[in-house]
Amino acid sequence: MFLFLPIIVGCPTTYKAQAHHQVPHVCPNCHNASVIAAKRTTWFELFFIPIFPMSRKNVWMCHICQWHAALNAGEEPPTVGYSHPPAYAMEGQGWQQTGDQPPYPSTPQPKSR
C-alpha cells in the first residue's frame, strides 16, 4: 500500500521591535513618523512550525507602508518624527488641559439663522 503524505515547508520573515519605547522616525517612503528599529528574522518552517532561523538582521521598519532598510552601525538614522508639545505650553492660549485638543462646550450651541 502506498501512502501519500505531503510535506509543507516555508521560509517566512518576522519583524520584532528592538525596544519597547522608541522615538519614531520619519519614513522616507510615506512620510509618516512610524519608522522604528527592528530585528528581521527569516525562519525555516516545517508544517507551519518554526524550526531554526536562517538569517537575522537589524533593520529600520515602517509599520504603515512596510518600508525597511538595513540598520548599519555607522549610518545616520532617519529624521526624528514630530512630538507633541507639553501641556504647559498650551496655557497661554486661554485654556489649560493636558490633551492635544481644546475643551469642547458641554452643551450644544444654538445655530443662528
PDB file of C-alpha atoms in Angstrom:
ATOM      1  CA  MET A   1       0.000   0.000   0.000  1.00  0.00           C
ATOM      2  CA  PHE A   2       1.274   3.456  -0.958  1.00  0.00           C
ATOM      3  CA  LEU A   3       0.706   6.338   1.472  1.00  0.00           C
ATOM      4  CA  PHE A   4       0.883   9.875   0.098  1.00  0.00           C
ATOM      5  CA  LEU A   5       1.940  12.393   2.762  1.00  0.00           C
ATOM      6  CA  PRO A   6       2.570  15.977   1.597  1.00  0.00           C
ATOM      7  CA  ILE A   7       5.415  17.822   3.280  1.00  0.00           C
ATOM      8  CA  ILE A   8       4.750  21.518   3.814  1.00  0.00           C
ATOM      9  CA  VAL A   9       7.796  23.758   4.239  1.00  0.00           C
ATOM     10  CA  GLY A  10       8.266  27.526   4.116  1.00  0.00           C
ATOM     11  CA  CYS A  11      10.590  30.410   4.931  1.00  0.00           C
ATOM     12  CA  PRO A  12       8.569  33.309   6.420  1.00  0.00           C
ATOM     13  CA  THR A  13      10.118  36.540   7.678  1.00  0.00           C
ATOM     14  CA  THR A  14       9.189  38.033  11.054  1.00  0.00           C
ATOM     15  CA  TYR A  15       9.888  41.528  12.426  1.00  0.00           C
ATOM     16  CA  LYS A  16      10.283  42.320  16.122  1.00  0.00           C
ATOM     17  CA  ALA A  17      10.823  45.793  17.635  1.00  0.00           C
ATOM     18  CA  GLN A  18      14.190  46.251  19.343  1.00  0.00           C
ATOM     19  CA  ALA A  19      12.919  48.215  22.383  1.00  0.00           C
ATOM     20  CA  HIS A  20       9.527  49.000  23.855  1.00  0.00           C
ATOM     21  CA  HIS A  21       9.875  52.807  23.951  1.00  0.00           C
ATOM     22  CA  GLN A  22      11.454  54.176  20.810  1.00  0.00           C
ATOM     23  CA  VAL A  23      11.273  57.625  19.285  1.00  0.00           C
ATOM     24  CA  PRO A  24       9.595  57.150  15.892  1.00  0.00           C
ATOM     25  CA  HIS A  25      11.464  58.451  12.863  1.00  0.00           C
ATOM     26  CA  VAL A  26      10.034  59.838   9.617  1.00  0.00           C
ATOM     27  CA  CYS A  27       9.609  57.289   6.821  1.00  0.00           C
ATOM     28  CA  PRO A  28      11.279  58.344   3.527  1.00  0.00           C
ATOM     29  CA  ASN A  29       8.584  56.474   1.576  1.00  0.00           C
ATOM     30  CA  CYS A  30       5.230  57.522   3.123  1.00  0.00           C
ATOM     31  CA  HIS A  31       6.477  60.498   5.246  1.00  0.00           C
ATOM     32  CA  ASN A  32       4.754  59.286   8.440  1.00  0.00           C
ATOM     33  CA  ALA A  33       6.509  59.236  11.813  1.00  0.00           C
ATOM     34  CA  SER A  34       6.355  55.451  12.153  1.00  0.00           C
ATOM     35  CA  VAL A  35       9.885  54.108  11.493  1.00  0.00           C
ATOM     36  CA  ILE A  36      11.416  52.126  14.364  1.00  0.00           C
ATOM     37  CA  ALA A  37      14.423  49.862  14.788  1.00  0.00           C
ATOM     38  CA  ALA A  38      13.520  46.173  14.448  1.00  0.00           C
ATOM     39  CA  LYS A  39      15.101  42.757  14.059  1.00  0.00           C
ATOM     40  CA  ARG A  40      14.206  40.832  10.882  1.00  0.00           C
ATOM     41  CA  THR A  41      14.426  37.032  11.160  1.00  0.00           C
ATOM     42  CA  THR A  42      13.840  34.528   8.359  1.00  0.00           C
ATOM     43  CA  TRP A  43      12.787  31.107   9.663  1.00  0.00           C
ATOM     44  CA  PHE A  44      12.742  27.643   8.139  1.00  0.00           C
ATOM     45  CA  GLU A  45       9.318  26.136   8.864  1.00  0.00           C
ATOM     46  CA  LEU A  46       8.135  22.556   8.659  1.00  0.00           C
ATOM     47  CA  PHE A  47       4.342  22.089   8.836  1.00  0.00           C
ATOM     48  CA  PHE A  48       3.971  25.742   9.994  1.00  0.00           C
ATOM     49  CA  ILE A  49       6.319  25.216  12.955  1.00  0.00           C
ATOM     50  CA  PRO A  50       9.491  27.388  13.009  1.00  0.00           C
ATOM     51  CA  ILE A  51      12.459  25.010  13.191  1.00  0.00           C
ATOM     52  CA  PHE A  52      15.554  27.249  13.017  1.00  0.00           C
ATOM     53  CA  PRO A  53      16.414  30.827  11.988  1.00  0.00           C
ATOM     54  CA  MET A  54      18.101  31.106   8.596  1.00  0.00           C
ATOM     55  CA  SER A  55      19.123  34.787   8.830  1.00  0.00           C
ATOM     56  CA  ARG A  56      18.863  37.706  11.249  1.00  0.00           C
ATOM     57  CA  LYS A  57      19.352  41.410  10.503  1.00  0.00           C
ATOM     58  CA  ASN A  58      18.788  44.722  12.262  1.00  0.00           C
ATOM     59  CA  VAL A  59      16.612  46.996  10.113  1.00  0.00           C
ATOM     60  CA  TRP A  60      14.633  50.245  10.123  1.00  0.00           C
ATOM     61  CA  MET A  61      10.959  49.410   9.506  1.00  0.00           C
ATOM     62  CA  CYS A  62       7.840  51.496   8.807  1.00  0.00           C
ATOM     63  CA  HIS A  63       4.659  49.939  10.210  1.00  0.00           C
ATOM     64  CA  ILE A  64       2.414  51.804   7.770  1.00  0.00           C
ATOM     65  CA  CYS A  65       3.930  51.187   4.321  1.00  0.00           C
ATOM     66  CA  GLN A  66       6.165  48.189   5.247  1.00  0.00           C
ATOM     67  CA  TRP A  67       9.312  50.028   4.028  1.00  0.00           C
ATOM     68  CA  HIS A  68      12.520  48.645   5.511  1.00  0.00           C
ATOM     69  CA  ALA A  69      16.246  49.305   5.174  1.00  0.00           C
ATOM     70  CA  ALA A  70      19.360  47.845   6.764  1.00  0.00           C
ATOM     71  CA  LEU A  71      20.378  49.376  10.102  1.00  0.00           C
ATOM     72  CA  ASN A  72      24.153  49.765   9.932  1.00  0.00           C
ATOM     73  CA  ALA A  73      26.234  50.962  12.877  1.00  0.00           C
ATOM     74  CA  GLY A  74      27.865  53.914  11.074  1.00  0.00           C
ATOM     75  CA  GLU A  75      24.773  55.165   9.245  1.00  0.00           C
ATOM     76  CA  GLU A  76      22.664  58.163  10.161  1.00  0.00           C
ATOM     77  CA  PRO A  77      19.108  57.198  11.303  1.00  0.00           C
ATOM     78  CA  PRO A  78      16.067  58.755   9.593  1.00  0.00           C
ATOM     79  CA  THR A  79      14.957  62.144  10.932  1.00  0.00           C
ATOM     80  CA  VAL A  80      13.048  62.141  14.216  1.00  0.00           C
ATOM     81  CA  GLY A  81       9.262  62.409  13.941  1.00  0.00           C
ATOM     82  CA  TYR A  82       7.112  65.182  15.454  1.00  0.00           C
ATOM     83  CA  SER A  83       6.492  65.038  19.173  1.00  0.00           C
ATOM     84  CA  HIS A  84       3.549  66.786  20.820  1.00  0.00           C
ATOM     85  CA  PRO A  85       4.257  69.935  22.856  1.00  0.00           C
ATOM     86  CA  PRO A  86       3.957  69.565  26.614  1.00  0.00           C
ATOM     87  CA  ALA A  87       0.666  70.583  28.272  1.00  0.00           C
ATOM     88  CA  TYR A  88       2.138  73.687  29.939  1.00  0.00           C
ATOM     89  CA  ALA A  89       2.938  75.181  26.509  1.00  0.00           C
ATOM     90  CA  MET A  90      -0.793  75.492  25.814  1.00  0.00           C
ATOM     91  CA  GLU A  91      -1.586  77.606  28.909  1.00  0.00           C
ATOM     92  CA  GLY A  92      -1.099  80.908  27.081  1.00  0.00           C
ATOM     93  CA  GLN A  93      -3.934  80.115  24.665  1.00  0.00           C
ATOM     94  CA  GLY A  94      -6.666  80.760  27.260  1.00  0.00           C
ATOM     95  CA  TRP A  95      -7.244  77.184  28.412  1.00  0.00           C
ATOM     96  CA  GLN A  96      -5.412  74.574  30.434  1.00  0.00           C
ATOM     97  CA  GLN A  97      -5.700  70.928  29.532  1.00  0.00           C
ATOM     98  CA  THR A  98      -3.296  68.001  29.359  1.00  0.00           C
ATOM     99  CA  GLY A  99      -4.628  66.726  25.999  1.00  0.00           C
ATOM    100  CA  ASP A 100      -3.916  67.876  22.458  1.00  0.00           C
ATOM    101  CA  GLN A 101      -7.302  69.465  21.677  1.00  0.00           C
ATOM    102  CA  PRO A 102      -9.097  72.419  23.295  1.00  0.00           C
ATOM    103  CA  PRO A 103     -12.059  71.630  25.558  1.00  0.00           C
ATOM    104  CA  TYR A 104     -15.414  71.482  23.825  1.00  0.00           C
ATOM    105  CA  PRO A 105     -18.554  73.058  25.312  1.00  0.00           C
ATOM    106  CA  SER A 106     -20.645  70.630  27.314  1.00  0.00           C
ATOM    107  CA  THR A 107     -23.939  71.797  25.805  1.00  0.00           C
ATOM    108  CA  PRO A 108     -24.527  72.289  22.093  1.00  0.00           C
ATOM    109  CA  GLN A 109     -24.666  75.901  20.931  1.00  0.00           C
ATOM    110  CA  PRO A 110     -27.866  77.029  19.140  1.00  0.00           C
ATOM    111  CA  LYS A 111     -27.452  77.852  15.467  1.00  0.00           C
ATOM    112  CA  SER A 112     -28.227  81.407  14.391  1.00  0.00           C
ATOM    113  CA  ARG A 113     -30.483  81.918  11.396  1.00  0.00           C
TER     114      ARG A 113
END
